Amino acid sequence: MGSYFAGIDIGSMTTKVAIISDEKKIVGSAILPTGFSASKSAQEAINQAKEKASIKNGLISRMVATGYGRNLVSVADEKVTEITCHARGAFERIGSALTLIDIGGQDSKTIAITSSGKVDKFIMNERCAAGTGRFLEVMARALETDLENMSSMALNASSRSQINSLCTVFAETEVIGLIARGTDRDEIASGLCWSVAERIVGMAKKVGINDLVYVSGGVAYNNAVVSALSKQLGKDARMIDEPQLNGAYGAALIALQIE
């Protein structure tokens, strides 16, 4: 029987767990809302990931926690910063220098990773919802749609509205005003996705943009945002495998390496 290692990434909106074998393959995972109790969500996610991996209690050799709630995971053997874990997960998958753009629910970050897998530079946006999944959720509600359809609307648009506000509250007011004036909703959706990408690209330019650019986090599934990133960067931005699990996967890989 092989050994198993777990990584848990507790974000403000979702808690992610990845369990890997000693061959670095994910054998079980879980993604749950963080809710009011991060520690409770963490334990439930761990249990679900174990069940999917058909692992009984005591068979996980080591566990590493990351994310803003990492210090709430009492069962973790180590706590490691999310920048380190995201970089580790991305480099394991790509194997070369890259720029990683991680767009989560409440924050976003860009990380320049060297050809040896080290973090060269990084920048995080933690204090403003602009450029995050939360921003897109609020705007989708203003458009009376959901996130998936909002992406489709944006991709179908023949042009895009100019969204001037970076603040979520002001941007929502701006969207409501555009709707009231009869502006096509597809064009508004396109403008919103473009503005998110614009914010992220500004961050990416500060850390440096490698030839390879990958996107992680839940917003990586938004094709309109990824398309806007590619256009503004002038190169393909690609969704990394299992984008929501990247941080947890990196944490599990670090758990495997701990002596």
JSON list of C-alpha atoms in Angstrom, two decimals, residues 157-248:
[
{"chain": "A", "resi": 157, "resn": "ALA", "atom": "CA", "xyz": [-21.25, 40.42, -27.82]},
{"chain": "A", "resi": 158, "resn": "SER", "atom": "CA", "xyz": [-20.34, 42.28, -31.00]},
{"chain": "A", "resi": 159, "resn": "SER", "atom": "CA", "xyz": [-18.92, 45.16, -28.95]},
{"chain": "A", "resi": 160, "resn": "ARG", "atom": "CA", "xyz": [-18.38, 45.98, -25.30]},
{"chain": "A", "resi": 161, "resn": "SER", "atom": "CA", "xyz": [-19.53, 48.70, -22.97]},
{"chain": "A", "resi": 162, "resn": "GLN", "atom": "CA", "xyz": [-16.96, 50.83, -21.22]},
{"chain": "A", "resi": 163, "resn": "ILE", "atom": "CA", "xyz": [-16.99, 50.15, -17.48]},
{"chain": "A", "resi": 164, "resn": "ASN", "atom": "CA", "xyz": [-15.17, 52.97, -15.73]},
{"chain": "A", "resi": 165, "resn": "SER", "atom": "CA", "xyz": [-15.57, 52.06, -12.06]},
{"chain": "A", "resi": 166, "resn": "LEU", "atom": "CA", "xyz": [-13.14, 49.74, -10.31]},
{"chain": "A", "resi": 167, "resn": "CYS", "atom": "CA", "xyz": [-15.14, 49.76, -7.08]},
{"chain": "A", "resi": 168, "resn": "THR", "atom": "CA", "xyz": [-17.73, 46.97, -6.99]},
{"chain": "A", "resi": 169, "resn": "VAL", "atom": "CA", "xyz": [-20.44, 49.22, -5.56]},
{"chain": "A", "resi": 170, "resn": "PHE", "atom": "CA", "xyz": [-19.91, 51.96, -8.13]},
{"chain": "A", "resi": 171, "resn": "ALA", "atom": "CA", "xyz": [-19.56, 49.46, -10.97]},
{"chain": "A", "resi": 172, "resn": "GLU", "atom": "CA", "xyz": [-22.89, 47.90, -10.02]},
{"chain": "A", "resi": 173, "resn": "THR", "atom": "CA", "xyz": [-24.50, 51.34, -10.10]},
{"chain": "A", "resi": 174, "resn": "GLU", "atom": "CA", "xyz": [-22.90, 51.93, -13.49]},
{"chain": "A", "resi": 175, "resn": "VAL", "atom": "CA", "xyz": [-24.29, 48.65, -14.82]},
{"chain": "A", "resi": 176, "resn": "ILE", "atom": "CA", "xyz": [-27.78, 49.45, -13.54]},
{"chain": "A", "resi": 177, "resn": "GLY", "atom": "CA", "xyz": [-27.54, 52.81, -15.33]},
{"chain": "A", "resi": 178, "resn": "LEU", "atom": "CA", "xyz": [-26.48, 51.17, -18.59]},
{"chain": "A", "resi": 179, "resn": "ILE", "atom": "CA", "xyz": [-29.41, 48.74, -18.39]},
{"chain": "A", "resi": 180, "resn": "ALA", "atom": "CA", "xyz": [-31.80, 51.63, -17.74]},
{"chain": "A", "resi": 181, "resn": "ARG", "atom": "CA", "xyz": [-30.55, 53.36, -20.89]},
{"chain": "A", "resi": 182, "resn": "GLY", "atom": "CA", "xyz": [-31.28, 50.23, -22.92]},
{"chain": "A", "resi": 183, "resn": "THR", "atom": "CA", "xyz": [-27.69, 49.12, -23.47]},
{"chain": "A", "resi": 184, "resn": "ASP", "atom": "CA", "xyz": [-27.43, 45.57, -24.78]},
{"chain": "A", "resi": 185, "resn": "ARG", "atom": "CA", "xyz": [-26.78, 43.21, -21.85]},
{"chain": "A", "resi": 186, "resn": "ASP", "atom": "CA", "xyz": [-24.26, 41.18, -23.86]},
{"chain": "A", "resi": 187, "resn": "GLU", "atom": "CA", "xyz": [-22.21, 44.32, -24.40]},
{"chain": "A", "resi": 188, "resn": "ILE", "atom": "CA", "xyz": [-22.33, 45.11, -20.69]},
{"chain": "A", "resi": 189, "resn": "ALA", "atom": "CA", "xyz": [-21.21, 41.57, -19.82]},
{"chain": "A", "resi": 190, "resn": "SER", "atom": "CA", "xyz": [-18.35, 41.89, -22.28]},
{"chain": "A", "resi": 191, "resn": "GLY", "atom": "CA", "xyz": [-17.29, 45.20, -20.75]},
{"chain": "A", "resi": 192, "resn": "LEU", "atom": "CA", "xyz": [-17.35, 43.72, -17.26]},
{"chain": "A", "resi": 193, "resn": "CYS", "atom": "CA", "xyz": [-15.22, 40.71, -18.18]},
{"chain": "A", "resi": 194, "resn": "TRP", "atom": "CA", "xyz": [-12.82, 43.00, -20.02]},
{"chain": "A", "resi": 195, "resn": "SER", "atom": "CA", "xyz": [-12.50, 45.28, -16.98]},
{"chain": "A", "resi": 196, "resn": "VAL", "atom": "CA", "xyz": [-11.67, 42.30, -14.72]},
{"chain": "A", "resi": 197, "resn": "ALA", "atom": "CA", "xyz": [-8.97, 41.21, -17.15]},
{"chain": "A", "resi": 198, "resn": "GLU", "atom": "CA", "xyz": [-7.65, 44.76, -17.37]},
{"chain": "A", "resi": 199, "resn": "ARG", "atom": "CA", "xyz": [-7.20, 44.89, -13.62]},
{"chain": "A", "resi": 200, "resn": "ILE", "atom": "CA", "xyz": [-5.37, 41.54, -13.62]},
{"chain": "A", "resi": 201, "resn": "VAL", "atom": "CA", "xyz": [-3.12, 42.42, -16.55]},
{"chain": "A", "resi": 202, "resn": "GLY", "atom": "CA", "xyz": [-2.00, 45.55, -14.71]},
{"chain": "A", "resi": 203, "resn": "MET", "atom": "CA", "xyz": [-0.91, 43.34, -11.83]},
{"chain": "A", "resi": 204, "resn": "ALA", "atom": "CA", "xyz": [0.76, 40.82, -14.14]},
{"chain": "A", "resi": 205, "resn": "LYS", "atom": "CA", "xyz": [2.87, 43.49, -15.81]},
{"chain": "A", "resi": 206, "resn": "LYS", "atom": "CA", "xyz": [4.28, 44.47, -12.42]},
{"chain": "A", "resi": 207, "resn": "VAL", "atom": "CA", "xyz": [5.67, 40.98, -11.79]},
{"chain": "A", "resi": 208, "resn": "GLY", "atom": "CA", "xyz": [6.66, 40.24, -15.38]},
{"chain": "A", "resi": 209, "resn": "ILE", "atom": "CA", "xyz": [4.93, 38.17, -18.03]},
{"chain": "A", "resi": 210, "resn": "ASN", "atom": "CA", "xyz": [6.58, 34.93, -19.14]},
{"chain": "A", "resi": 211, "resn": "ASP", "atom": "CA", "xyz": [6.01, 33.25, -22.48]},
{"chain": "A", "resi": 212, "resn": "LEU", "atom": "CA", "xyz": [3.63, 30.83, -20.76]},
{"chain": "A", "resi": 213, "resn": "VAL", "atom": "CA", "xyz": [0.63, 32.24, -18.89]},
{"chain": "A", "resi": 214, "resn": "TYR", "atom": "CA", "xyz": [-1.78, 30.04, -16.97]},
{"chain": "A", "resi": 215, "resn": "VAL", "atom": "CA", "xyz": [-4.92, 30.88, -15.04]},
{"chain": "A", "resi": 216, "resn": "SER", "atom": "CA", "xyz": [-6.09, 29.17, -11.85]},
{"chain": "A", "resi": 217, "resn": "GLY", "atom": "CA", "xyz": [-8.93, 29.74, -9.41]},
{"chain": "A", "resi": 218, "resn": "GLY", "atom": "CA", "xyz": [-12.65, 29.52, -10.03]},
{"chain": "A", "resi": 219, "resn": "VAL", "atom": "CA", "xyz": [-12.67, 32.40, -12.51]},
{"chain": "A", "resi": 220, "resn": "ALA", "atom": "CA", "xyz": [-10.44, 30.32, -14.81]},
{"chain": "A", "resi": 221, "resn": "TYR", "atom": "CA", "xyz": [-13.68, 28.64, -15.91]},
{"chain": "A", "resi": 222, "resn": "ASN", "atom": "CA", "xyz": [-14.97, 31.99, -17.20]},
{"chain": "A", "resi": 223, "resn": "ASN", "atom": "CA", "xyz": [-13.99, 31.79, -20.87]},
{"chain": "A", "resi": 224, "resn": "ALA", "atom": "CA", "xyz": [-14.79, 35.45, -21.48]},
{"chain": "A", "resi": 225, "resn": "VAL", "atom": "CA", "xyz": [-12.34, 36.62, -18.81]},
{"chain": "A", "resi": 226, "resn": "VAL", "atom": "CA", "xyz": [-9.63, 34.24, -20.04]},
{"chain": "A", "resi": 227, "resn": "SER", "atom": "CA", "xyz": [-10.20, 35.42, -23.62]},
{"chain": "A", "resi": 228, "resn": "ALA", "atom": "CA", "xyz": [-9.93, 39.06, -22.51]},
{"chain": "A", "resi": 229, "resn": "LEU", "atom": "CA", "xyz": [-6.71, 38.25, -20.66]},
{"chain": "A", "resi": 230, "resn": "SER", "atom": "CA", "xyz": [-5.25, 36.69, -23.81]},
{"chain": "A", "resi": 231, "resn": "LYS", "atom": "CA", "xyz": [-6.15, 39.69, -25.96]},
{"chain": "A", "resi": 232, "resn": "GLN", "atom": "CA", "xyz": [-4.75, 42.20, -23.50]},
{"chain": "A", "resi": 233, "resn": "LEU", "atom": "CA", "xyz": [-1.56, 40.22, -22.86]},
{"chain": "A", "resi": 234, "resn": "GLY", "atom": "CA", "xyz": [-1.01, 39.53, -26.55]},
{"chain": "A", "resi": 235, "resn": "LYS", "atom": "CA", "xyz": [-0.48, 35.82, -25.84]},
{"chain": "A", "resi": 236, "resn": "ASP", "atom": "CA", "xyz": [-2.60, 32.83, -24.91]},
{"chain": "A", "resi": 237, "resn": "ALA", "atom": "CA", "xyz": [-3.71, 32.62, -21.31]},
{"chain": "A", "resi": 238, "resn": "ARG", "atom": "CA", "xyz": [-4.59, 28.99, -20.64]},
{"chain": "A", "resi": 239, "resn": "MET", "atom": "CA", "xyz": [-6.60, 27.41, -17.87]},
{"chain": "A", "resi": 240, "resn": "ILE", "atom": "CA", "xyz": [-4.44, 25.16, -15.74]},
{"chain": "A", "resi": 241, "resn": "ASP", "atom": "CA", "xyz": [-5.67, 21.63, -15.03]},
{"chain": "A", "resi": 242, "resn": "GLU", "atom": "CA", "xyz": [-8.19, 21.51, -12.18]},
{"chain": "A", "resi": 243, "resn": "PRO", "atom": "CA", "xyz": [-7.81, 25.26, -11.56]},
{"chain": "A", "resi": 244, "resn": "GLN", "atom": "CA", "xyz": [-9.67, 25.43, -8.26]},
{"chain": "A", "resi": 245, "resn": "LEU", "atom": "CA", "xyz": [-7.47, 22.70, -6.77]},
{"chain": "A", "resi": 246, "resn": "ASN", "atom": "CA", "xyz": [-4.12, 24.20, -7.74]},
{"chain": "A", "resi": 247, "resn": "GLY", "atom": "CA", "xyz": [-3.29, 25.61, -4.30]},
{"chain": "A", "resi": 248, "resn": "ALA", "atom": "CA", "xyz": [-4.40, 22.45, -2.51]}
]
